[in-house]
Amino acid sequence: MKARRNKKQVPSFRKLLKTSKVKLENKLKNKQFKQQSTLKKYRKEQRKLRQAVKDAVSKKPIPLEDPKKKRPGKRIEREEEEEEEALPLDMMDEDDLQLMKDLGQRASFLTRDLSSSEPVHARKQKHERVIDKYEKIPRTLQTAPEKELIHLLPIKDKSGIIPRTREKPVIDSNQDEEDQEEMEPEEEIIEEPIKELTLEEHLIERKKKLQEKKMRIAALASAILSDPESNIKKLKELRSMLMEQDPDVAVTVRKLVIVSLMELFKDITPSYKIRPLTEAEKSTKIRKETQKLREFEEGLVSQYKFYLENLEQIVKDWKQRKLKKSNVVSLKAYKGLAEVAVKSLCELLVALPHFNFHNNIIVLIVPLMNDMSKLISEMCCEAVKKLFKQDKLGQASLGVIKVISGFVKGRNYEVRPEMLKTFLCLRIKEVEVKKDTEDINKQKKFMTFKEKRKTLSRMQRKWKKAEEKLERELREAEASESTEKKLKLHTETLNIVFVTYFRILKKAQRSPLLPAVLEGLAKFAHLINVEFFDDLLVVLHSLIESGDLSYQESLHCVQTAFHVLSGQGDVLNIDPMKFYTHLYKTLFKLHAGATNEGVEIVLQCLDVMLTKRRKQVSQQRALAFIKRLCTLALHVLPNSSIGILATNRILMHTFPKTDLLFDNESQGSGVFLPELDEPEYCNAQNTALWELHALRRHYHPIVQRFAAHLIAGAPSEGSEALKPELSRRSPAELFEAYSMAAMTFNPPVESSNSKRKDKVLQGDSFLSEEISQLIKRHCSEVATQSPLDFTKYLETSVRCQRTAY
């Protein structure tokens, strides 16, 4: 007889592949749900079973109840049936009676096989027969039991259910108390006191713990770096060490973990942004390598997000001075942890501008730029400057500028000036250069289909099509980023910058942000729209005349005005004589004290006002500025004198007719009026640069060299010409190069070669070696006895005196 085949065939591999992923997931979920429900039922039955045993043991014997007494609820019918089948009540013990009542109520889980995981109602009929047999077994009633029995759970066997009992031990209450008293000192003896460590032992123990933690961090980090895709889960293990609870090493370990994770993310993060998968992408079948890469990217983004949240929480706890109950870190250590967290955020801001959550980092960093802590504020400002300098496209810079502008407006312009000074590091000038080159080298236009059809044959059109396709591919390969996109981003960035600047000029003119605003306008003035020039110059002049500005702020106003006019303002017919007059009038406010730093701004203003606008400057104005600058060089520090003399040298080359200042004879009518504030009418042509002769005797060698060079007429060749390291540098560069900010003389003073002698020279030691030998030779000769006649020498001396008279 043939064996019957199983109708349920095993599905083939091809059929399994055709099964949809959703169906397989549903099957798996159903299977898991069934397992969970079965486990829940099993746990519930076990709980009821334990409770039943506990109740059976703890309950005291009670007198028998009247069998005919009615009981409330649904148990009346059930009890009547049990009374019919049970033995007479006078033959049962009270304990047995109570146990049987409980067993009757809990027969569903007392008689069940505990090893099975089936529901309670399974095989109910089969178990009912066993219970009936157990109920019909006769029990003996002991009228006076010697010892109290404890009824245990019955055992199920092939023959049926076997009841079990155990004698309850009688414990005297007095003996109980004595035992408790005896146990108390024993427990005290068992608890060993904590060993107190000395300071040296404590430090050794801490060093040992710290070394173990360092080894653990190093092992996890090296494993992640060796194979990031396989060991991405170890990032979670390493991140869990941020919650180190050992008070001895908690702060140090957390700092090490923060820095280690920061370096790890910088190394293993890909050079693209990871986006979440769509539902269609999740449902499609992919290769194992692709699935592994997706899991790595999901894990990386998840851990990076949790890491940033941890850093944010550390900074928030420090700012709020919030100490958690479960935290082992003291409030004093919060600042150190916060500084490390901010440092890591700054590093990630600069290193990963393309990766996920970069905007979240910007939102965290920008408020910290205005923090009360100078260290944290400088750290964040430097990070933003670095980001601006290396951001070629402009996407990250635009995000930072938006947040800073909103923050400044929200704080009502009461922020640190350093926040706005970061704008000076924006790379916006490159757009103008590339725009000019695009205007010069215009892109080649491709022919339309109609033009090709008119002018070219069929074969020529075919070749032209292939040629144009090749040119497009080459253009795409050469261009790293879209120039149009870059120009658009830079334009939007500059709009936000100028909006911020103009708001401060309009609403907060007495704000400490004004110097930074004027400096920024001076740098980006060539990009301002020509329509705003008139209004901007009016505002700048009103600020200067208000008298509320410091000297450096007024210099920034002058610098901004001339930057505006030197760019697109060349086409405008504007003569800013009032700005020339203001600078000429206030030059003598500079001195060797606090205002010495303002010389650098003056040198930049002179370059824009006189050198770059040489065609708009008259000879009288140039002569007046050269004369006043030479006078100014007498009472400033050496580096300022060098910068001023270098400026005069450039002006003499730019305006050749100014050489008349080297002639003592006056030219024309009038007398030089040095106290007059108008450079056009002070008659500077009737004076001479006598200050150069005083500067020629200056203690600084470079000042001497420049003064001698100018007295000789500033020649480019010859013995009086300057060396290349002096002639090729701009005045501002010379000012910085010879600065004495470090309290050192530049160039350094040569040390004397004389050696210090310990002993004082006396007697013959002053004589040279030749004189000493001559004296010794004459002294060694034998003295001859000859009469000493001084009269003849006296007679000759008297004759000489008489002839003299």
PDB file of C-alpha atoms in Angstrom, residues 21-188:
ATOM      1  CA  LYS A  21       7.363  41.434   1.469  1.00  0.00           C
ATOM      2  CA  VAL A  22       4.243  42.822   3.146  1.00  0.00           C
ATOM      3  CA  LYS A  23       2.691  39.380   3.340  1.00  0.00           C
ATOM      4  CA  LEU A  24       5.816  37.890   4.896  1.00  0.00           C
ATOM      5  CA  GLU A  25       5.934  40.683   7.447  1.00  0.00           C
ATOM      6  CA  ASN A  26       2.263  40.094   8.320  1.00  0.00           C
ATOM      7  CA  LYS A  27       2.899  36.379   8.795  1.00  0.00           C
ATOM      8  CA  LEU A  28       5.840  37.075  11.032  1.00  0.00           C
ATOM      9  CA  LYS A  29       3.817  39.572  13.071  1.00  0.00           C
ATOM     10  CA  ASN A  30       0.957  37.062  13.505  1.00  0.00           C
ATOM     11  CA  LYS A  31       3.362  34.390  14.656  1.00  0.00           C
ATOM     12  CA  GLN A  32       4.977  36.716  17.155  1.00  0.00           C
ATOM     13  CA  PHE A  33       1.557  37.842  18.422  1.00  0.00           C
ATOM     14  CA  LYS A  34       0.458  34.251  19.026  1.00  0.00           C
ATOM     15  CA  GLN A  35       3.634  33.486  20.924  1.00  0.00           C
ATOM     16  CA  GLN A  36       3.231  36.579  23.053  1.00  0.00           C
ATOM     17  CA  SER A  37      -0.417  35.849  23.856  1.00  0.00           C
ATOM     18  CA  THR A  38       0.434  32.276  24.828  1.00  0.00           C
ATOM     19  CA  LEU A  39       3.219  33.465  27.098  1.00  0.00           C
ATOM     20  CA  LYS A  40       0.921  36.029  28.695  1.00  0.00           C
ATOM     21  CA  LYS A  41      -1.678  33.375  29.451  1.00  0.00           C
ATOM     22  CA  TYR A  42       0.956  31.073  30.865  1.00  0.00           C
ATOM     23  CA  ARG A  43       2.309  33.792  33.143  1.00  0.00           C
ATOM     24  CA  LYS A  44      -1.199  34.660  34.298  1.00  0.00           C
ATOM     25  CA  GLU A  45      -1.941  31.043  35.224  1.00  0.00           C
ATOM     26  CA  GLN A  46       1.358  30.730  37.076  1.00  0.00           C
ATOM     27  CA  ARG A  47       0.532  33.877  39.038  1.00  0.00           C
ATOM     28  CA  LYS A  48      -2.904  32.494  39.986  1.00  0.00           C
ATOM     29  CA  LEU A  49      -1.371  29.179  40.987  1.00  0.00           C
ATOM     30  CA  ARG A  50       1.136  30.833  43.295  1.00  0.00           C
ATOM     31  CA  GLN A  51      -1.603  32.955  44.833  1.00  0.00           C
ATOM     32  CA  ALA A  52      -3.763  29.855  45.447  1.00  0.00           C
ATOM     33  CA  VAL A  53      -0.974  28.059  47.273  1.00  0.00           C
ATOM     34  CA  LYS A  54      -0.228  31.160  49.322  1.00  0.00           C
ATOM     35  CA  ASP A  55      -3.909  31.500  50.330  1.00  0.00           C
ATOM     36  CA  ALA A  56      -4.160  27.802  51.227  1.00  0.00           C
ATOM     37  CA  VAL A  57      -1.151  28.056  53.534  1.00  0.00           C
ATOM     38  CA  SER A  58      -2.007  31.365  55.192  1.00  0.00           C
ATOM     39  CA  LYS A  59      -5.695  30.776  55.925  1.00  0.00           C
ATOM     40  CA  LYS A  60      -6.663  29.541  59.404  1.00  0.00           C
ATOM     41  CA  PRO A  61      -9.139  26.676  59.987  1.00  0.00           C
ATOM     42  CA  ILE A  62     -12.739  27.906  60.321  1.00  0.00           C
ATOM     43  CA  PRO A  63     -15.833  26.049  61.535  1.00  0.00           C
ATOM     44  CA  LEU A  64     -17.953  24.173  59.029  1.00  0.00           C
ATOM     45  CA  GLU A  65     -20.711  26.145  57.421  1.00  0.00           C
ATOM     46  CA  ASP A  66     -24.265  25.085  57.054  1.00  0.00           C
ATOM     47  CA  PRO A  67     -24.497  23.174  53.746  1.00  0.00           C
ATOM     48  CA  LYS A  68     -28.027  24.457  53.159  1.00  0.00           C
ATOM     49  CA  LYS A  69     -27.022  28.115  53.611  1.00  0.00           C
ATOM     50  CA  LYS A  70     -27.381  30.083  50.416  1.00  0.00           C
ATOM     51  CA  ARG A  71     -24.359  31.827  48.937  1.00  0.00           C
ATOM     52  CA  PRO A  72     -24.637  34.907  46.765  1.00  0.00           C
ATOM     53  CA  GLY A  73     -23.685  35.130  43.127  1.00  0.00           C
ATOM     54  CA  LYS A  74     -23.239  32.569  40.452  1.00  0.00           C
ATOM     55  CA  ARG A  75     -21.662  29.937  42.745  1.00  0.00           C
ATOM     56  CA  ILE A  76     -25.006  28.628  44.161  1.00  0.00           C
ATOM     57  CA  GLU A  77     -25.716  26.057  41.475  1.00  0.00           C
ATOM     58  CA  ARG A  78     -22.085  24.914  41.416  1.00  0.00           C
ATOM     59  CA  GLU A  79     -21.968  24.414  45.217  1.00  0.00           C
ATOM     60  CA  GLU A  80     -25.195  22.413  45.208  1.00  0.00           C
ATOM     61  CA  GLU A  81     -23.731  20.005  42.660  1.00  0.00           C
ATOM     62  CA  GLU A  82     -20.576  19.639  44.786  1.00  0.00           C
ATOM     63  CA  GLU A  83     -22.657  18.965  47.903  1.00  0.00           C
ATOM     64  CA  GLU A  84     -24.419  16.087  46.210  1.00  0.00           C
ATOM     65  CA  GLU A  85     -21.148  14.365  45.254  1.00  0.00           C
ATOM     66  CA  ALA A  86     -19.104  15.196  48.387  1.00  0.00           C
ATOM     67  CA  LEU A  87     -18.767  13.063  51.508  1.00  0.00           C
ATOM     68  CA  PRO A  88     -20.683  13.866  54.661  1.00  0.00           C
ATOM     69  CA  LEU A  89     -19.344  16.983  56.312  1.00  0.00           C
ATOM     70  CA  ASP A  90     -18.939  15.387  59.708  1.00  0.00           C
ATOM     71  CA  MET A  91     -16.289  13.031  58.250  1.00  0.00           C
ATOM     72  CA  MET A  92     -14.006  15.863  56.992  1.00  0.00           C
ATOM     73  CA  ASP A  93     -11.428  17.930  58.752  1.00  0.00           C
ATOM     74  CA  GLU A  94     -11.778  21.745  58.657  1.00  0.00           C
ATOM     75  CA  ASP A  95      -8.479  22.148  56.800  1.00  0.00           C
ATOM     76  CA  ASP A  96      -9.441  19.497  54.265  1.00  0.00           C
ATOM     77  CA  LEU A  97     -12.809  21.087  53.784  1.00  0.00           C
ATOM     78  CA  GLN A  98     -11.330  24.549  53.148  1.00  0.00           C
ATOM     79  CA  LEU A  99      -8.688  23.130  50.804  1.00  0.00           C
ATOM     80  CA  MET A 100     -11.258  21.247  48.805  1.00  0.00           C
ATOM     81  CA  LYS A 101     -13.348  24.364  48.447  1.00  0.00           C
ATOM     82  CA  ASP A 102     -10.381  26.272  47.107  1.00  0.00           C
ATOM     83  CA  LEU A 103      -9.391  23.418  44.854  1.00  0.00           C
ATOM     84  CA  GLY A 104     -12.870  23.236  43.496  1.00  0.00           C
ATOM     85  CA  GLN A 105     -12.764  26.902  42.561  1.00  0.00           C
ATOM     86  CA  ARG A 106      -9.271  26.688  41.008  1.00  0.00           C
ATOM     87  CA  ALA A 107      -9.487  23.304  39.360  1.00  0.00           C
ATOM     88  CA  SER A 108      -8.796  24.814  35.953  1.00  0.00           C
ATOM     89  CA  PHE A 109      -5.142  25.674  36.745  1.00  0.00           C
ATOM     90  CA  LEU A 110      -4.403  23.320  39.696  1.00  0.00           C
ATOM     91  CA  THR A 111      -4.979  20.205  37.604  1.00  0.00           C
ATOM     92  CA  ARG A 112      -3.265  21.524  34.487  1.00  0.00           C
ATOM     93  CA  ASP A 113       0.077  20.307  33.188  1.00  0.00           C
ATOM     94  CA  LEU A 114       2.427  23.180  34.128  1.00  0.00           C
ATOM     95  CA  SER A 115       4.938  22.386  31.392  1.00  0.00           C
ATOM     96  CA  SER A 116       2.445  22.948  28.596  1.00  0.00           C
ATOM     97  CA  SER A 117       1.770  26.345  27.067  1.00  0.00           C
ATOM     98  CA  GLU A 118      -1.724  25.548  25.852  1.00  0.00           C
ATOM     99  CA  PRO A 119      -4.751  27.665  26.784  1.00  0.00           C
ATOM    100  CA  VAL A 120      -6.749  26.781  29.878  1.00  0.00           C
ATOM    101  CA  HIS A 121      -9.740  25.453  28.009  1.00  0.00           C
ATOM    102  CA  ALA A 122      -7.741  22.854  26.059  1.00  0.00           C
ATOM    103  CA  ARG A 123      -8.694  19.206  26.811  1.00  0.00           C
ATOM    104  CA  LYS A 124     -11.170  20.302  29.461  1.00  0.00           C
ATOM    105  CA  GLN A 125     -13.290  17.176  29.406  1.00  0.00           C
ATOM    106  CA  LYS A 126     -10.349  14.848  29.995  1.00  0.00           C
ATOM    107  CA  HIS A 127      -9.233  16.801  33.084  1.00  0.00           C
ATOM    108  CA  GLU A 128     -12.740  16.902  34.564  1.00  0.00           C
ATOM    109  CA  ARG A 129     -12.781  13.101  34.960  1.00  0.00           C
ATOM    110  CA  VAL A 130      -9.521  13.172  36.906  1.00  0.00           C
ATOM    111  CA  ILE A 131     -10.893  15.868  39.204  1.00  0.00           C
ATOM    112  CA  ASP A 132     -14.063  13.851  39.792  1.00  0.00           C
ATOM    113  CA  LYS A 133     -12.015  10.813  40.826  1.00  0.00           C
ATOM    114  CA  TYR A 134      -9.954  12.941  43.186  1.00  0.00           C
ATOM    115  CA  GLU A 135     -13.087  14.391  44.738  1.00  0.00           C
ATOM    116  CA  LYS A 136     -14.549  10.910  45.353  1.00  0.00           C
ATOM    117  CA  ILE A 137     -11.510   9.687  47.326  1.00  0.00           C
ATOM    118  CA  PRO A 138     -12.561   9.304  51.040  1.00  0.00           C
ATOM    119  CA  ARG A 139     -10.774  11.481  53.621  1.00  0.00           C
ATOM    120  CA  THR A 140     -10.204  10.718  57.266  1.00  0.00           C
ATOM    121  CA  LEU A 141     -11.147  13.247  59.952  1.00  0.00           C
ATOM    122  CA  GLN A 142      -8.777  13.628  62.864  1.00  0.00           C
ATOM    123  CA  THR A 143     -10.573  14.918  65.919  1.00  0.00           C
ATOM    124  CA  ALA A 144      -7.457  15.923  67.796  1.00  0.00           C
ATOM    125  CA  PRO A 145      -4.425  16.176  65.571  1.00  0.00           C
ATOM    126  CA  GLU A 146      -1.164  16.250  67.414  1.00  0.00           C
ATOM    127  CA  LYS A 147       0.542  18.418  64.822  1.00  0.00           C
ATOM    128  CA  GLU A 148      -0.835  20.904  62.334  1.00  0.00           C
ATOM    129  CA  LEU A 149      -0.544  19.867  58.698  1.00  0.00           C
ATOM    130  CA  ILE A 150       0.208  22.033  55.683  1.00  0.00           C
ATOM    131  CA  HIS A 151      -1.482  20.900  52.486  1.00  0.00           C
ATOM    132  CA  LEU A 152       0.795  21.041  49.487  1.00  0.00           C
ATOM    133  CA  LEU A 153       0.008  20.868  45.796  1.00  0.00           C
ATOM    134  CA  PRO A 154      -1.146  17.418  44.658  1.00  0.00           C
ATOM    135  CA  ILE A 155       0.967  15.339  42.269  1.00  0.00           C
ATOM    136  CA  LYS A 156      -0.535  13.944  39.088  1.00  0.00           C
ATOM    137  CA  ASP A 157       0.451  10.376  38.224  1.00  0.00           C
ATOM    138  CA  LYS A 158      -0.754   7.634  35.865  1.00  0.00           C
ATOM    139  CA  SER A 159      -2.998   6.317  38.613  1.00  0.00           C
ATOM    140  CA  GLY A 160      -4.467   9.776  39.316  1.00  0.00           C
ATOM    141  CA  ILE A 161      -3.840  12.705  41.650  1.00  0.00           C
ATOM    142  CA  ILE A 162      -1.803  12.054  44.817  1.00  0.00           C
ATOM    143  CA  PRO A 163      -2.375  14.616  47.627  1.00  0.00           C
ATOM    144  CA  ARG A 164       0.598  15.809  49.706  1.00  0.00           C
ATOM    145  CA  THR A 165       0.883  17.265  53.202  1.00  0.00           C
ATOM    146  CA  ARG A 166       3.639  18.470  55.527  1.00  0.00           C
ATOM    147  CA  GLU A 167       3.818  19.008  59.262  1.00  0.00           C
ATOM    148  CA  LYS A 168       3.928  22.630  60.308  1.00  0.00           C
ATOM    149  CA  PRO A 169       6.770  23.243  62.774  1.00  0.00           C
ATOM    150  CA  VAL A 170       5.760  24.881  66.036  1.00  0.00           C
ATOM    151  CA  ILE A 171       7.895  27.928  66.847  1.00  0.00           C
ATOM    152  CA  ASP A 172       7.854  29.492  70.281  1.00  0.00           C
ATOM    153  CA  SER A 173       7.435  33.279  70.296  1.00  0.00           C
ATOM    154  CA  ASN A 174      10.040  33.730  73.041  1.00  0.00           C
ATOM    155  CA  GLN A 175      12.525  31.686  71.107  1.00  0.00           C
ATOM    156  CA  ASP A 176      11.769  33.805  68.051  1.00  0.00           C
ATOM    157  CA  GLU A 177      12.685  36.992  69.878  1.00  0.00           C
ATOM    158  CA  GLU A 178      15.924  35.463  71.175  1.00  0.00           C
ATOM    159  CA  ASP A 179      16.852  34.311  67.700  1.00  0.00           C
ATOM    160  CA  GLN A 180      16.241  37.807  66.350  1.00  0.00           C
ATOM    161  CA  GLU A 181      18.404  39.320  69.065  1.00  0.00           C
ATOM    162  CA  GLU A 182      21.145  36.832  68.289  1.00  0.00           C
ATOM    163  CA  MET A 183      20.935  37.505  64.566  1.00  0.00           C
ATOM    164  CA  GLU A 184      21.328  41.255  64.904  1.00  0.00           C
ATOM    165  CA  PRO A 185      24.905  41.197  66.232  1.00  0.00           C
ATOM    166  CA  GLU A 186      25.768  38.542  63.674  1.00  0.00           C
ATOM    167  CA  GLU A 187      24.587  40.791  60.868  1.00  0.00           C
ATOM    168  CA  GLU A 188      26.684  43.598  62.253  1.00  0.00           C
TER     169      GLU A 188
END
